[in-house]
C-alpha atoms as one frame of an Amber mdcrd trajectory, in Angstrom:
protein
 -47.324  -6.643-145.892 -43.826  -7.829-146.746 -41.402  -6.887-143.967 -38.312
  -4.998-145.112 -35.233  -5.893-143.053 -31.920  -4.059-143.117 -29.286  -6.357
-141.621 -25.734  -5.345-140.712 -22.954  -7.802-139.906 -24.612 -10.128-142.389
 -21.689 -12.550-142.739 -21.064 -13.156-139.045 -22.218 -16.076-136.905 -25.623
 -14.583-136.122 -25.899 -12.495-139.300 -25.633 -15.516-141.585 -28.405 -17.305
-139.694 -30.560 -14.170-139.694 -30.198 -13.754-143.424 -31.265 -17.339-144.160
 -34.199 -17.295-141.766 -35.529 -13.876-142.781 -35.528 -14.864-146.452 -37.372
 -18.081-145.601 -40.030 -15.947-143.853 -40.557 -14.116-147.142 -39.009 -10.880
-145.869 -37.268  -8.474-148.230 -33.704  -8.384-146.902 -30.936  -5.862-147.441
 -27.993  -7.747-145.934 -24.717  -5.838-145.704 -21.290  -6.548-144.266 -18.523
  -4.054-143.609 -17.338  -4.019-147.225 -20.820  -2.968-148.345 -21.685  -0.575
-145.509 -19.310   0.817-142.913 -21.645   1.460-139.985 -19.118   3.934-138.537
 -19.847   6.226-141.507 -22.941   8.155-140.376 -23.775   9.641-143.770 -23.546
   6.243-145.477 -25.791   4.610-142.865 -28.439   7.335-143.151 -28.344   7.249
-146.965 -28.646   3.455-147.245 -31.514   3.373-144.746 -33.332   6.282-146.425
 -33.048   4.544-149.795 -34.189   1.094-148.585 -36.777   2.324-146.057 -36.666
  -0.704-143.734 -39.392  -1.668-141.293 -36.770  -3.380-139.144 -33.039  -2.833
-138.674 -31.051  -5.597-136.963 -27.489  -4.767-135.999 -25.391  -7.939-135.894
 -22.145  -6.051-136.574 -19.620  -5.725-133.747 -15.946  -5.543-132.871 -15.886
  -8.833-130.951 -12.142  -9.479-130.572 -12.171  -9.164-126.778  -8.395  -9.202
-126.259  -7.579  -7.044-129.295 -10.073  -4.457-128.045  -7.714  -3.646-125.170
  -5.273  -2.179-127.694  -7.761  -1.277-130.469  -9.795   1.102-128.327 -10.785
   3.581-131.035 -11.923   0.829-133.406 -13.930  -0.858-130.638 -15.830   2.313
-129.794 -16.333   3.254-133.451 -17.946  -0.097-134.264 -19.614  -0.923-130.930
 -20.837   2.562-129.945 -20.865   4.952-132.907 -22.192   2.456-135.455 -25.188
   1.505-133.301 -25.891   5.202-132.693 -26.005   5.928-136.426 -28.264   2.923
-137.031 -30.508   4.162-134.204 -30.689   7.595-135.812 -31.576   5.990-139.137
 -34.252   3.813-137.528 -35.737   6.792-135.717 -35.859   8.885-138.893 -37.658
   6.116-140.773 -39.872   4.996-137.867 -38.271   1.542-138.038 -37.792  -0.957
-135.213 -34.145  -1.416-134.196 -32.842  -4.659-132.707 -29.278  -4.593-131.388
 -27.130  -7.467-130.088 -25.189  -6.883-126.895 -23.221  -9.006-124.458 -22.721
 -10.436-120.975 -19.471  -8.420-120.824 -21.438  -5.337-119.726 -21.459  -6.948
-116.257 -18.572  -7.358-113.811 -19.168 -11.112-113.665 -18.779 -11.290-109.880
 -22.426 -11.800-108.887 -23.337 -15.030-107.095 -26.585 -15.650-108.981 -27.884
 -15.076-112.495 -27.809 -11.594-114.002 -31.104  -9.752-114.485 -31.636  -7.024
-117.068 -31.974  -4.551-114.185 -28.692  -5.455-112.469 -25.961  -2.837-112.265
 -23.572  -2.818-115.224 -19.817  -2.654-114.634 -17.783  -3.722-117.666 -14.239
  -4.834-116.857 -12.591  -4.139-120.209 -12.755  -2.132-123.430 -14.982  -4.612
-125.247 -17.646  -4.588-122.522 -17.396  -0.821-122.044 -17.770  -0.148-125.771
 -20.748  -2.513-126.020 -22.407  -0.820-123.035 -21.845   2.551-124.722 -23.569
   1.085-127.781 -26.569   0.024-125.698 -26.834   3.535-124.279 -26.538   5.120
-127.731 -29.306   2.901-129.110 -31.616   3.680-126.200 -30.923   7.412-126.492
 -31.417   7.776-130.246 -34.252   5.328-131.027 -37.338   4.885-128.855 -38.415
   1.730-130.713 -35.425  -0.389-129.713 -34.844  -3.928-128.460 -31.406  -4.766
-127.067 -30.589  -8.473-126.795 -27.736  -9.403-124.478 -26.328 -12.844-125.153
 -23.237 -14.896-124.280 -20.888 -17.647-125.415 -22.130 -17.634-129.019 -21.345
 -20.546-131.327 -22.531 -21.510-134.796 -21.545 -23.115-138.058 -20.156 -19.823
-139.410 -17.127 -17.904-138.163 -14.754 -18.680-135.328 -15.991 -19.927-131.983
 -15.211 -22.188-129.031 -16.793 -25.302-130.564 -14.672 -25.064-133.709 -11.537
 -24.365-131.669 -12.100 -27.413-129.474 -12.590 -29.705-132.465  -9.537 -28.314
-134.258  -7.232 -28.462-131.240  -8.700 -31.729-130.011  -7.817 -33.418-133.302
  -4.150 -32.478-132.818  -3.587 -33.134-129.100  -3.935 -35.949-126.606  -4.937
 -33.513-123.880  -5.861 -29.878-123.501  -6.497 -27.447-120.664  -9.790 -25.574
-120.396 -10.896 -22.995-117.840 -13.295 -24.471-115.278 -14.067 -21.440-113.075
 -15.995 -19.314-115.577 -19.695 -20.126-115.962 -22.299 -19.187-118.553 -24.845
 -20.390-121.069 -23.515 -21.416-124.494 -25.858 -19.921-127.088 -26.459 -21.258
-130.592 -26.345 -18.514-133.245 -29.373 -19.958-135.035 -31.417 -19.659-131.851
 -30.340 -16.027-131.448 -31.508 -15.379-135.013 -34.857 -17.052-134.347 -35.276
 -15.010-131.151 -34.508 -11.715-132.897 -36.932 -12.398-135.733 -39.687 -13.431
-133.327 -39.100 -10.244-131.326 -39.157  -8.150-134.491 -42.448  -9.664-135.637
 -44.063  -8.907-132.287 -42.538  -5.398-132.153 -44.084  -4.530-135.540 -47.580
  -4.970-134.099 -49.271  -1.685-133.287 -50.004  -2.581-129.649 -46.378  -3.411
-128.754 -44.754  -1.229-126.101 -42.277  -3.484-124.263 -39.129  -1.820-125.584
 -35.788  -2.151-123.816 -33.187  -4.728-122.798 -33.639  -8.515-122.843 -31.377
 -11.432-121.980 -31.149 -14.529-124.159 -28.614 -17.314-123.715 -28.292 -21.068
-123.436 -29.291 -23.583-120.799 -28.192 -25.401-118.775 -25.429 -23.193-117.411
 -21.991 -24.776-117.550 -18.275 -23.985-117.266 -16.029 -23.739-120.329 -14.529
 -27.041-119.193 -17.956 -28.623-118.952 -18.874 -27.271-122.382 -15.661 -28.712
-123.842 -16.389 -32.118-122.320 -19.897 -32.044-123.832 -18.453 -31.166-127.246
 -16.016 -34.071-127.163 -18.680 -36.455-125.840 -20.817 -35.598-128.867 -17.778
 -35.846-131.173 -17.149 -39.335-129.823 -20.797 -40.311-130.240 -20.707 -39.134
-133.871 -17.236 -40.643-134.439 -15.868 -37.320-135.677 -12.407 -37.642-134.114
 -10.042 -40.618-134.324  -9.188 -40.183-130.648 -10.774 -38.012-127.985  -8.434
 -35.807-125.934  -8.366 -35.586-122.165  -9.805 -32.248-121.012  -8.004 -30.935
-117.935  -9.721 -28.301-115.758  -7.665 -25.183-115.039  -8.358 -21.842-113.365
  -8.585 -18.413-114.959  -5.265 -17.558-113.285  -3.660 -20.463-115.160  -4.673
 -18.914-118.497  -3.956 -15.156-118.419  -5.416 -13.003-121.229  -5.129  -9.269
-122.051  -8.835  -8.756-121.265 -10.504  -9.932-118.080 -13.262 -12.497-118.627
 -16.422 -12.520-116.483 -16.343 -15.395-113.986 -20.135 -15.400-114.086 -21.859
 -14.939-117.451 -25.111 -16.583-116.405 -28.004 -14.511-117.746 -31.546 -14.722
-116.413 -33.884 -15.261-119.373 -37.288 -15.035-117.667 -38.163 -11.605-119.085
 -37.888 -12.698-122.734 -39.921 -15.817-121.900 -42.630 -13.711-120.239 -42.893
 -11.002-122.931 -42.192 -12.988-126.107 -42.617 -16.636-125.108 -39.011 -17.333
-126.162 -37.267 -20.196-124.368 -33.500 -20.288-123.645 -31.248 -21.747-126.325
 -30.817 -25.515-126.009 -27.077 -25.769-126.691 -26.987 -29.519-126.131 -29.547
 -29.984-128.907 -27.578 -27.610-131.142 -24.498 -29.850-130.883 -26.375 -32.594
-132.737 -25.019 -31.292-136.072 -21.434 -31.107-134.779 -19.995 -32.451-138.042
 -20.767 -29.059-139.618 -18.216 -27.459-137.266 -15.275 -29.514-138.523 -12.640
 -27.718-140.639 -13.569 -27.936-144.302
């Protein structure tokens, strides 16, 4: 049986990787971005899904501008809560499996250790609160759901920390990077692989392990440590004429409209146990760093 996948957010960091990988698996893919399907339009979502009749829906669409979300509250909730609800309704109507991407921002970020799927949620800003509302909407409206919380996403497509470091690093002798926030950088291609592996398992008739899973990169590191690793690889590959000095600073030294979690370290044992999926190896993913340079 050829799997039919309906993919939203198809041109984003994870969506692009999903599209490529699903096609290579021989899946029939309906890949849409916002210009082709506004997921906040319930009637449009239900109509497109009814017409295509997917086996799997993967929602990679999100309002991810964390700072802008503080002032764009309605847009954040429309895209991060309402859109996932409508996709969940569509999946439920068509008996499809729904996979939804969520975030470390659902947590307060003040725990000493790693965050488990069962830990109390306490988002500190609009982005995290709207994403948590999306998780709840998915769980409420579609029984066959898998929610994948991830963190610190980077990939060849879109804007991300790796690209910013290379761009800024090429222009400056030194730069300041926050050293008191910790997490696991996660390669978008690995997220795509994880989602597709989960979908394949979830399509089997004996599958019942629905719910929330964590997937992020290892080893855990600070933003400063991640920046140093990026520039070390850039130096190894001779991508920059001169490597900048990376100065560690505190969160207080770099105020932003939205509060960032100090601790974004996600425990990934559950996804390893249920699906056999290992954490993303972000150091390995930096091997193709030249693809992150401005074109």
